[in-house]
Short mmCIF file of C-alpha atoms in Angstrom, two decimals:
data_model
loop_
_atom_site.label_atom_id
_atom_site.label_comp_id
_atom_site.label_asym_id
_atom_site.label_seq_id
_atom_site.Cartn_x
_atom_site.Cartn_y
_atom_site.Cartn_z
CA UNK A 15 33.62 31.83 9.87
CA UNK A 16 31.44 29.60 12.08
CA UNK A 17 28.77 27.64 10.26
CA UNK A 18 25.18 27.99 11.47
CA UNK A 19 23.97 24.58 12.62
CA UNK A 20 20.94 22.94 11.01
CA UNK A 21 17.94 20.94 12.13
CA UNK A 22 16.50 18.42 9.66
CA UNK A 23 13.15 16.72 9.42
CA UNK A 24 13.41 13.79 7.03
CA UNK A 25 10.06 13.18 5.34
CA UNK A 26 9.33 9.61 4.22
CA UNK A 27 5.80 8.23 4.65
CA UNK A 28 4.54 11.36 6.40
CA UNK A 29 3.98 13.77 3.52
CA UNK A 30 1.76 16.15 5.50
CA UNK A 31 1.70 18.92 8.08
CA UNK A 32 -1.20 17.60 10.17
CA UNK A 33 -0.43 14.94 12.78
CA UNK A 34 3.31 15.26 12.23
CA UNK A 35 4.91 15.40 15.66
CA UNK A 36 8.39 14.72 14.29
CA UNK A 37 8.16 17.78 12.04
CA UNK A 38 6.91 19.93 14.91
CA UNK A 39 9.82 18.71 17.04
CA UNK A 40 12.22 19.84 14.29
CA UNK A 41 10.54 23.25 13.97
CA UNK A 42 10.61 23.84 17.74
CA UNK A 43 14.24 22.76 17.99
CA UNK A 44 15.28 25.08 15.16
CA UNK A 45 13.39 28.00 16.69
CA UNK A 46 14.73 27.41 20.20
CA UNK A 47 18.34 27.11 19.03
CA UNK A 48 18.08 29.77 16.29
CA UNK A 49 19.27 27.19 13.75
CA UNK A 50 18.45 26.58 10.09
CA UNK A 51 15.42 24.33 9.48
CA UNK A 52 15.65 22.06 6.44
CA UNK A 53 12.76 19.64 5.82
CA UNK A 54 14.06 17.11 3.30
CA UNK A 55 12.88 14.27 1.08
CA UNK A 56 15.37 11.88 -0.54
CA UNK A 57 14.64 10.42 -3.99
CA UNK A 58 16.74 7.50 -5.15
CA UNK A 59 17.36 7.94 -8.92
CA UNK A 60 16.71 4.19 -9.29
CA UNK A 61 13.12 4.65 -8.13
CA UNK A 62 11.84 4.60 -11.73
CA UNK A 63 13.03 0.98 -12.01
CA UNK A 64 11.00 -0.06 -8.94
CA UNK A 65 7.92 2.11 -9.04
CA UNK A 66 5.33 2.37 -11.81
CA UNK A 67 4.58 5.65 -13.59
CA UNK A 68 1.24 6.24 -11.87
CA UNK A 69 2.70 5.76 -8.43
CA UNK A 70 5.63 8.04 -9.25
CA UNK A 71 3.22 10.72 -10.50
CA UNK A 72 1.25 10.44 -7.25
CA UNK A 73 4.46 10.81 -5.22
CA UNK A 74 5.67 13.88 -7.11
CA UNK A 75 2.24 15.51 -6.84
CA UNK A 76 2.31 14.83 -3.10
CA UNK A 77 5.78 16.35 -2.76
CA UNK A 78 4.74 19.49 -4.67
CA UNK A 79 1.70 19.86 -2.44
CA UNK A 80 3.87 19.38 0.64
CA UNK A 81 6.32 22.03 -0.59
CA UNK A 82 3.42 24.46 -1.11
CA UNK A 83 2.17 23.82 2.43
CA UNK A 84 5.63 24.27 3.93
CA UNK A 85 6.12 27.57 2.11
CA UNK A 86 2.91 28.83 3.72
CA UNK A 87 4.64 28.51 7.11
CA UNK A 88 7.84 30.15 5.81
CA UNK A 89 9.95 27.09 5.08
CA UNK A 90 10.28 24.72 2.10
CA UNK A 91 10.92 21.14 1.04
CA UNK A 92 14.50 20.27 0.06
CA UNK A 93 14.38 17.37 -2.37
CA UNK A 94 17.67 15.48 -2.42
CA UNK A 95 18.48 13.14 -5.31
CA UNK A 96 20.64 10.16 -4.42
CA UNK A 97 20.85 7.11 -2.17
CA UNK A 98 20.21 8.17 1.42
CA UNK A 99 23.11 6.23 2.93
CA UNK A 100 25.52 7.93 0.51
CA UNK A 101 24.24 11.51 0.22
CA UNK A 102 22.90 12.25 3.70
CA UNK A 103 26.20 11.90 5.63
CA UNK A 104 27.76 14.39 3.20
CA UNK A 105 24.86 16.81 3.56
CA UNK A 106 24.89 16.47 7.34
CA UNK A 107 28.52 17.59 7.29
CA UNK A 108 27.91 20.39 4.79
CA UNK A 109 24.86 21.71 6.66
CA UNK A 110 26.41 21.21 10.09
CA UNK A 111 23.42 19.16 11.25
CA UNK A 112 22.94 18.74 15.00
CA UNK A 113 19.36 17.48 15.20
CA UNK A 114 17.39 15.01 13.02
CA UNK A 115 13.75 14.01 13.24
CA UNK A 116 11.97 11.26 11.29
CA UNK A 117 9.21 8.71 11.61
CA UNK A 118 9.55 5.05 12.50
CA UNK A 119 9.21 2.71 9.49
CA UNK A 120 9.15 -1.08 9.32
CA UNK A 121 9.87 -1.74 5.63
CA UNK A 122 12.91 -4.04 5.75
CA UNK A 123 14.93 -1.91 3.31
CA UNK A 124 14.18 1.29 5.24
CA UNK A 125 15.15 -0.36 8.53
CA UNK A 126 18.59 -1.27 7.12
CA UNK A 127 18.98 2.24 5.72
CA UNK A 128 18.05 3.82 9.06
CA UNK A 129 20.59 1.71 10.92
CA UNK A 130 23.38 3.11 8.73
CA UNK A 131 22.18 6.72 9.11
CA UNK A 132 21.69 6.44 12.86
CA UNK A 133 25.14 4.92 13.29
CA UNK A 134 26.61 7.94 11.47
CA UNK A 135 24.56 10.31 13.62
CA UNK A 136 25.75 8.67 16.83
CA UNK A 137 29.37 8.93 15.73
CA UNK A 138 28.95 12.59 14.80
CA UNK A 139 27.00 13.84 17.80
CA UNK A 140 23.71 14.32 15.89
CA UNK A 141 20.67 13.88 18.12
CA UNK A 142 17.96 11.69 16.51
CA UNK A 143 14.26 11.76 17.36
CA UNK A 144 11.98 9.08 15.84
CA UNK A 145 8.21 9.20 16.10
CA UNK A 146 5.57 6.54 15.53
CA UNK A 147 3.16 8.40 13.24
CA UNK A 148 2.22 6.18 10.31
CA UNK A 149 -0.24 4.06 12.29
CA UNK A 150 -3.04 4.54 14.82
CA UNK A 151 -1.35 2.37 17.43
CA UNK A 152 2.24 1.86 18.51
CA UNK A 153 2.75 -1.63 17.09
CA UNK A 154 5.74 -2.27 19.36
CA UNK A 155 3.52 -1.68 22.40
CA UNK A 156 0.90 -4.06 21.00
CA UNK A 157 3.49 -6.83 20.62
CA UNK A 158 4.82 -6.12 24.13
CA UNK A 159 1.29 -6.34 25.52
CA UNK A 160 0.99 -9.77 23.84
CA UNK A 161 4.03 -11.04 25.79
CA UNK A 162 6.44 -10.31 22.96
CA UNK A 163 4.51 -12.29 20.33
CA UNK A 164 2.65 -10.93 17.35
CA UNK A 165 -1.12 -11.53 17.35
CA UNK A 166 -1.84 -14.08 14.64
CA UNK A 167 -5.54 -13.34 14.31
CA UNK A 168 -7.45 -10.16 13.65
CA UNK A 169 -9.73 -10.71 16.64
CA UNK A 170 -6.73 -11.15 18.95
CA UNK A 171 -5.31 -7.87 17.68
CA UNK A 172 -8.62 -6.08 18.33
CA UNK A 173 -8.68 -7.40 21.90
CA UNK A 174 -5.16 -6.04 22.50
CA UNK A 175 -6.06 -2.50 21.38
CA UNK A 176 -9.63 -2.36 22.70
CA UNK A 177 -8.66 -0.33 25.78
CA UNK A 178 -5.93 1.81 24.19
CA UNK A 179 -6.67 5.53 24.11
CA UNK A 180 -5.75 7.11 20.77
CA UNK A 181 -4.18 10.54 21.24
CA UNK A 182 -5.54 13.59 19.48
CA UNK A 183 -3.66 14.77 16.42
CA UNK A 184 -1.51 17.88 16.36
CA UNK A 185 -1.64 20.68 13.79
CA UNK A 186 1.22 22.85 12.54
CA UNK A 187 0.20 26.37 11.60
CA UNK A 188 2.71 28.70 13.27
CA UNK A 189 5.14 30.27 10.78
CA UNK A 190 8.87 29.59 10.96
CA UNK A 191 10.95 32.69 11.70
CA UNK A 192 13.10 34.22 8.96
CA UNK A 193 16.28 33.50 10.90
CA UNK A 194 15.59 29.77 10.53
CA UNK A 195 15.64 29.97 6.74
CA UNK A 196 18.87 29.02 5.00
CA UNK A 197 20.57 31.08 2.31
CA UNK A 198 19.69 28.23 -0.09
CA UNK A 199 15.94 28.71 0.47
CA UNK A 200 15.40 29.91 -3.09
CA UNK A 201 17.74 27.40 -4.75
CA UNK A 202 16.10 25.48 -7.58
CA UNK A 203 18.57 22.63 -6.99
CA UNK A 204 16.21 21.30 -4.33
CA UNK A 205 12.91 21.65 -6.21
CA UNK A 206 10.56 18.71 -6.71
CA UNK A 207 11.61 17.04 -9.98
CA UNK A 208 9.31 16.60 -12.96
CA UNK A 209 8.37 13.22 -14.38
CA UNK A 210 10.24 14.19 -17.54
CA UNK A 211 13.48 14.30 -15.52
CA UNK A 212 12.88 10.61 -14.83
CA UNK A 213 12.22 9.78 -18.47
CA UNK A 214 8.41 9.73 -18.21
CA UNK A 215 6.19 11.59 -20.67
CA UNK A 216 3.23 12.60 -18.51
CA UNK A 217 1.02 13.22 -21.56
CA UNK A 218 1.22 9.50 -22.36
CA UNK A 219 -0.13 8.45 -18.94
CA UNK A 220 -3.77 7.62 -18.32
CA UNK A 221 -6.12 10.16 -16.76
CA UNK A 222 -5.10 11.07 -13.20
CA UNK A 223 -8.17 9.98 -11.23
CA UNK A 224 -6.53 10.35 -7.82
CA UNK A 225 -4.16 13.34 -7.56
CA UNK A 226 -1.54 13.06 -4.83
CA UNK A 227 -1.11 15.33 -1.83
CA UNK A 228 -2.28 16.21 1.66
CA UNK A 229 -4.79 18.79 0.37
CA UNK A 230 -6.47 16.21 -1.87
CA UNK A 231 -6.44 13.57 0.89
CA UNK A 232 -8.10 15.89 3.41
CA UNK A 233 -10.68 16.99 0.85
CA UNK A 234 -11.52 13.38 -0.01
CA UNK A 235 -11.79 12.52 3.71
CA UNK A 236 -14.24 15.39 4.28
CA UNK A 237 -16.38 14.35 1.30
CA UNK A 238 -16.81 10.79 2.61
CA UNK A 239 -17.19 11.66 6.28
CA UNK A 240 -20.06 13.98 5.29
CA UNK A 241 -21.91 10.86 4.07
CA UNK A 242 -22.76 9.78 7.60
CA UNK A 243 -25.39 7.20 6.68
CA UNK A 244 -23.14 5.65 4.02
CA UNK A 245 -20.24 5.39 6.48
CA UNK A 246 -22.40 3.81 9.18
CA UNK A 247 -23.92 1.27 6.77
CA UNK A 248 -20.67 0.41 4.95
CA UNK A 249 -19.99 -3.32 4.72
CA UNK A 250 -16.92 -4.50 2.84
CA UNK A 251 -18.51 -7.68 1.36
CA UNK A 252 -21.44 -5.65 0.00
CA UNK A 253 -19.29 -3.20 -1.96
CA UNK A 254 -18.73 -3.89 -5.65
CA UNK A 255 -15.32 -4.94 -7.03
CA UNK A 256 -16.34 -4.09 -10.60
CA UNK A 257 -18.29 -0.86 -10.37
CA UNK A 258 -17.16 1.67 -12.97
CA UNK A 259 -16.66 4.26 -10.24
CA UNK A 260 -15.18 3.16 -6.87
CA UNK A 261 -17.66 1.85 -4.30
CA UNK A 262 -15.20 2.58 -1.48
CA UNK A 263 -13.41 5.74 -0.30
CA UNK A 264 -10.07 5.39 -2.17
CA UNK A 265 -8.37 7.02 0.81
CA UNK A 266 -5.76 4.25 0.88
CA UNK A 267 -3.21 5.95 -1.46
CA UNK A 268 -3.25 9.04 0.76
CA UNK A 269 -2.82 7.01 3.94
CA UNK A 270 -0.07 4.79 2.49
CA UNK A 271 1.99 7.84 1.39
CA UNK A 272 1.26 9.63 4.65
CA UNK A 273 -0.62 12.47 2.93
CA UNK A 274 -3.46 11.59 5.28
CA UNK A 275 -2.90 10.51 8.86
CA UNK A 276 -4.37 7.12 9.80
CA UNK A 277 -4.98 8.58 13.25
CA UNK A 278 -7.02 11.47 11.80
CA UNK A 279 -9.08 8.97 9.79
CA UNK A 280 -9.66 7.01 13.01
CA UNK A 281 -10.90 10.07 14.92
CA UNK A 282 -13.16 11.18 12.04
CA UNK A 283 -14.72 7.71 11.85
CA UNK A 284 -15.29 7.72 15.60
CA UNK A 285 -17.07 11.07 15.33
CA UNK A 286 -19.34 9.83 12.55
CA UNK A 287 -20.15 6.55 14.33
CA UNK A 288 -20.78 8.20 17.72
CA UNK A 289 -24.41 7.93 18.76
CA UNK A 290 -25.43 6.14 15.56
CA UNK A 291 -26.11 2.53 14.73
CA UNK A 292 -23.23 1.32 12.58
CA UNK A 293 -21.57 -1.80 11.23
CA UNK A 294 -18.69 -3.28 13.19
CA UNK A 295 -15.21 -4.63 12.39
CA UNK A 296 -14.10 -6.48 10.37
CA UNK A 297 -16.59 -5.35 7.68
CA UNK A 298 -16.95 -1.66 8.66
CA UNK A 299 -14.73 1.20 7.51
CA UNK A 300 -13.17 1.19 10.96
CA UNK A 301 -12.65 -2.53 10.45
CA UNK A 302 -10.70 -1.82 7.24
CA UNK A 303 -8.45 0.61 9.10
CA UNK A 304 -7.89 -1.99 11.81
CA UNK A 305 -6.81 -4.55 9.17
CA UNK A 306 -4.04 -2.12 8.29
CA UNK A 307 -3.05 -1.87 11.96
CA UNK A 308 -3.11 -5.66 12.28
CA UNK A 309 -0.76 -6.15 9.34
CA UNK A 310 1.59 -3.41 10.56
CA UNK A 311 1.83 -5.15 13.93
CA UNK A 312 2.45 -8.52 12.28
CA UNK A 313 5.03 -7.04 9.90
CA UNK A 314 6.90 -5.22 12.66
CA UNK A 315 7.36 -8.38 14.69
CA UNK A 316 8.08 -10.94 11.97
CA UNK A 317 11.46 -11.42 10.32
CA UNK A 318 11.27 -11.79 6.51
CA UNK A 319 7.59 -10.84 6.56
CA UNK A 320 7.66 -10.07 2.83
CA UNK A 321 9.15 -13.46 1.89
CA UNK A 322 8.06 -17.07 2.16
CA UNK A 323 11.34 -18.59 3.29
CA UNK A 324 12.50 -17.67 6.77
CA UNK A 325 9.07 -16.25 7.59
CA UNK A 326 7.75 -17.83 10.79
CA UNK A 327 4.08 -17.11 10.08
CA UNK A 328 4.12 -18.29 6.46
CA UNK A 329 3.21 -21.82 5.33
CA UNK A 330 5.88 -23.18 3.00
CA UNK A 331 4.22 -24.08 -0.29
CA UNK A 332 6.07 -25.52 -3.34
CA UNK A 333 4.95 -22.89 -5.85
CA UNK A 334 6.12 -23.26 -9.46
CA UNK A 335 7.79 -20.70 -11.72
CA UNK A 336 6.03 -19.92 -14.98
CA UNK A 337 7.22 -16.66 -16.51
CA UNK A 338 4.75 -16.83 -19.41
CA UNK A 339 1.75 -17.22 -17.10
CA UNK A 340 3.04 -14.50 -14.74
CA UNK A 341 3.45 -12.10 -17.67
CA UNK A 342 -0.03 -12.91 -19.01
CA UNK A 343 -1.52 -12.26 -15.57
CA UNK A 344 0.38 -8.99 -15.02
CA UNK A 345 -0.58 -7.65 -18.46
CA UNK A 346 -4.23 -8.72 -18.33
CA UNK A 347 -3.99 -11.38 -21.02
CA UNK A 348 -5.04 -14.58 -19.25
CA UNK A 349 -8.09 -15.20 -21.42
CA UNK A 350 -10.38 -14.69 -18.41
CA UNK A 351 -12.05 -11.30 -19.05
CA UNK A 352 -12.83 -10.47 -15.40
CA UNK A 353 -9.26 -11.16 -14.28
CA UNK A 354 -7.85 -9.26 -17.26
CA UNK A 355 -10.12 -6.25 -16.69
CA UNK A 356 -8.93 -5.97 -13.10
CA UNK A 357 -5.25 -6.17 -14.02
CA UNK A 358 -5.67 -3.63 -16.82
CA UNK A 359 -7.46 -1.21 -14.49
CA UNK A 360 -4.62 -1.63 -12.00
CA UNK A 361 -1.99 -0.85 -14.64
CA UNK A 362 -3.91 2.11 -16.08
CA UNK A 363 -5.17 3.77 -12.90
CA UNK A 364 -3.04 2.44 -10.05
CA UNK A 365 -6.02 1.35 -7.97
CA UNK A 366 -8.46 -1.56 -7.84
CA UNK A 367 -11.17 -2.52 -5.35
CA UNK A 368 -10.07 -4.76 -2.47
CA UNK A 369 -12.33 -7.61 -3.61
CA UNK A 370 -10.86 -7.31 -7.09
CA UNK A 371 -7.44 -7.74 -5.45
CA UNK A 372 -8.79 -10.88 -3.79
CA UNK A 373 -9.85 -12.24 -7.17
CA UNK A 374 -6.58 -11.73 -9.03
CA UNK A 375 -4.39 -12.77 -6.08
CA UNK A 376 -6.27 -16.02 -5.65
CA UNK A 377 -6.12 -16.63 -9.42
CA UNK A 378 -2.33 -16.17 -9.51
CA UNK A 379 -1.64 -18.41 -6.51
CA UNK A 380 -3.72 -21.26 -5.12
CA UNK A 381 -6.71 -20.76 -7.41
CA UNK A 382 -5.34 -21.24 -10.90
CA UNK A 383 -1.73 -20.47 -11.82
CA UNK A 384 0.11 -21.89 -8.77
CA UNK A 385 2.67 -19.06 -8.85
CA UNK A 386 4.21 -17.70 -5.63
CA UNK A 387 2.51 -14.81 -3.88
CA UNK A 388 5.92 -13.09 -3.79
CA UNK A 389 5.73 -12.63 -7.57
CA UNK A 390 2.30 -11.06 -7.32
CA UNK A 391 3.45 -8.81 -4.49
CA UNK A 392 6.21 -7.43 -6.74
CA UNK A 393 3.70 -6.54 -9.46
CA UNK A 394 1.44 -4.81 -6.92
CA UNK A 395 4.43 -2.90 -5.56
CA UNK A 396 5.02 -1.55 -9.04
CA UNK A 397 1.43 -0.62 -9.94
CA UNK A 398 -0.50 0.20 -6.75
CA UNK A 399 -0.82 3.84 -5.73
CA UNK A 400 -1.55 2.60 -2.22
CA UNK A 401 1.34 0.13 -2.03
CA UNK A 402 2.24 -0.45 1.59
CA UNK A 403 4.99 -2.87 2.57
CA UNK A 404 3.22 -4.61 5.45
CA UNK A 405 -0.25 -4.65 3.91
CA UNK A 406 1.02 -5.91 0.58
CA UNK A 407 2.86 -8.84 2.14
CA UNK A 408 0.11 -9.59 4.66
CA UNK A 409 -2.70 -9.54 2.13
CA UNK A 410 -0.81 -11.70 -0.34
CA UNK A 411 -0.10 -14.28 2.36
CA UNK A 412 -3.78 -14.21 3.35
CA UNK A 413 -5.12 -14.58 -0.19
CA UNK A 414 -2.68 -17.36 -1.09
CA UNK A 415 -3.72 -19.09 2.17
CA UNK A 416 -0.10 -18.97 3.33
CA UNK A 417 -0.86 -17.18 6.61
CA UNK A 418 -3.77 -15.74 8.63
CA UNK A 419 -6.39 -17.46 6.41
CA UNK A 420 -6.40 -21.22 5.98
CA UNK A 421 -9.61 -22.16 4.17
CA UNK A 422 -7.64 -22.80 0.99
CA UNK A 423 -10.53 -24.76 -0.56
CA UNK A 424 -12.57 -21.53 -0.86
CA UNK A 425 -11.50 -20.40 -4.31
CA UNK A 426 -12.77 -17.38 -6.23
CA UNK A 427 -14.31 -18.23 -9.59
CA UNK A 428 -12.99 -15.93 -12.35
CA UNK A 429 -16.43 -16.26 -13.95
CA UNK A 430 -19.11 -16.43 -11.24
CA UNK A 431 -17.58 -13.88 -8.84
CA UNK A 432 -17.81 -10.96 -11.23
CA UNK A 433 -21.32 -11.85 -12.38
CA UNK A 434 -22.71 -11.26 -8.86
CA UNK A 435 -22.41 -7.50 -9.16
CA UNK A 436 -22.09 -6.93 -12.93
CA UNK A 437 -24.00 -9.56 -14.91
CA UNK A 438 -23.76 -7.58 -18.16
CA UNK A 439 -19.99 -7.13 -17.86
CA UNK A 440 -19.94 -3.32 -18.14
CA UNK A 441 -16.66 -3.32 -16.23
CA UNK A 442 -15.15 -5.84 -18.66
CA UNK A 443 -16.38 -3.83 -21.64
CA UNK A 444 -14.57 -0.77 -20.32
CA UNK A 445 -11.20 -2.34 -19.53
CA UNK A 446 -11.17 -5.14 -22.14
CA UNK A 447 -12.62 -3.13 -25.04
CA UNK A 448 -11.91 -5.83 -27.61
CA UNK A 449 -14.84 -7.73 -26.05
CA UNK A 450 -17.23 -4.78 -25.73
CA UNK A 451 -19.60 -6.02 -28.47
CA UNK A 452 -19.94 -9.52 -27.02
CA UNK A 453 -23.44 -10.56 -25.88
CA UNK A 454 -23.81 -10.53 -22.06
CA UNK A 455 -24.23 -14.32 -21.97
CA UNK A 456 -20.65 -14.74 -23.27
CA UNK A 457 -18.87 -11.69 -21.82
CA UNK A 458 -17.34 -13.69 -18.92
CA UNK A 459 -16.73 -16.81 -21.05
CA UNK A 460 -16.06 -15.59 -24.59
CA UNK A 461 -14.53 -18.92 -25.61
CA UNK A 462 -18.03 -20.42 -25.41
CA UNK A 463 -19.41 -18.04 -28.03
CA UNK A 464 -20.02 -19.66 -31.44
CA UNK A 465 -17.56 -18.57 -34.13
CA UNK A 466 -20.27 -16.60 -35.88
CA UNK A 467 -20.99 -14.61 -32.72
CA UNK A 468 -17.28 -13.98 -32.23
CA UNK A 469 -16.92 -12.64 -35.76
CA UNK A 470 -20.01 -10.46 -35.45
CA UNK A 471 -18.59 -9.04 -32.20
CA UNK A 472 -15.36 -8.22 -34.06
CA UNK A 473 -13.08 -10.36 -31.90
CA UNK A 474 -12.21 -14.00 -32.54
CA UNK A 475 -10.83 -15.77 -29.49
CA UNK A 476 -7.22 -16.79 -30.06
CA UNK A 477 -6.74 -13.89 -32.48
CA UNK A 478 -8.14 -10.61 -31.11
CA UNK A 479 -8.21 -11.87 -27.52
CA UNK A 480 -6.15 -14.71 -25.99
CA UNK A 481 -7.29 -18.23 -25.32
CA UNK A 482 -7.55 -19.20 -21.64
CA UNK A 483 -4.10 -20.02 -20.29
CA UNK A 484 -5.61 -22.61 -17.93
CA UNK A 485 -8.94 -24.37 -17.46
CA UNK A 486 -10.20 -23.08 -14.11
CA UNK A 487 -12.62 -25.95 -13.51
CA UNK A 488 -9.77 -28.44 -13.79
CA UNK A 489 -6.75 -26.66 -12.27
CA UNK A 490 -8.40 -25.24 -9.16
CA UNK A 491 -9.35 -28.76 -8.06
CA UNK A 492 -5.80 -29.96 -8.65
CA UNK A 493 -4.45 -26.97 -6.70
CA UNK A 494 -6.69 -27.71 -3.73
CA UNK A 495 -5.05 -31.13 -3.55
CA UNK A 496 -1.59 -29.52 -3.74
CA UNK A 497 -2.52 -27.15 -0.91
CA UNK A 498 -3.80 -30.06 1.12
CA UNK A 499 -0.47 -31.88 0.67
CA UNK A 500 1.56 -28.76 1.55
CA UNK A 501 -0.45 -28.19 4.71
CA UNK A 502 0.02 -31.81 5.73
CA UNK A 503 3.80 -31.61 5.28
CA UNK A 504 4.00 -28.33 7.21
CA UNK A 505 1.92 -29.78 10.02
CA UNK A 506 4.23 -32.80 10.27
CA UNK A 507 7.33 -30.56 10.34
CA UNK A 508 5.87 -28.44 13.13
CA UNK A 509 5.02 -31.55 15.12
CA UNK A 510 8.62 -32.78 14.80
CA UNK A 511 9.96 -29.46 16.09
CA UNK A 512 7.79 -29.47 19.22
CA UNK A 513 9.70 -30.45 22.36
CA UNK A 514 8.71 -33.80 23.73
CA UNK A 515 6.87 -33.74 27.06
#
């Protein structure tokens, strides 16, 4: 008996139906050839060792929402458990796959994985279609326009895309015919797994403030785009890193997972800004989206972009290893309440304000602890709902003054920075509750409180809350000198490599 051939769309960072040209290509191909359509998502069982519980919950919620949306157009999501390079070739044989669609990704691990899969497809006469649909712009075209070099400044990037027309998004609403459904359509073997299957007790997790999924992302987008005046007046530096409720849109987790198209966000922002006075990049909401595009372009054209060594844009700095300090930072136990509150919010909720990220990243690296930005990037990869390979690496290089930003002497104070927008420390009181009864004058510097005040507040420093692991006033000055020396050495090395005239 002849097997019916299959067409596959492989979902990765495009967990949506809107603005998904690769999925539409797969649907059209299946319909035209009268073949079985199987939209798939591959989950590596090891994911629980690399991704924090909150991020995994967001992913599974997004997959369930995607499955619901696909069923509305008479297909479904097939969730495959295993390593893609091992399980997909077997499935391609079993399902008699002749056509594969997917999006272009730049994460180094995904690129290696794709090379293996595409090599198998070429050897087995499987036609592969890849679409650029995770960004507003085609980053390869931007690099080509810049004579094959990545733009090293934000302003240079903006100049390269200033005249590029952004295409309208496509929608998928037409139902898939019954003849394109496989006989395994109702099989529970391909259902979205529960957190319990991965050893996570969902009842023990913190409140889910940001549910995953395309439906939630679109709803959140509509809510914020309806606030036209707020959008037009938005300025990144004037938003608060320590407000109890977010002072920004929190659309980033939906964009990073592909539940919300960056291109749709772009068009919606353009509509809101049209005909109205509004702030401009880099501080506007559009400016924030363009930062993402800038880092994607830089990441796509730079080898070892997520590492210090072998990274052509990254200054080589002799960071030190200190596991105890790294652990204290990651767990919110540095003895600096503002830093600790930020890290605890990150661990509990999976999201922190971008200026809060600036604070803790500077503290870990050039500001206080002198620990490599690569270590901080790993912690963010674990905890952040909106983890994005290129943005994570790019931002950490920026904030450690390793690339893109070089004013290393501008250091965030773990005391003064938070006081600007929250002098009474309400944010600290929420996320570092052991200090909630401290008087406002000591909430950022509890070690300065007299012993009697500490006892009255119910928390003695060194017992109920840790002592400072470093003295900021002393170490940040020492670290500026270390940065100065590292920059000098790097400058001399570059000069030696230049060809003599």
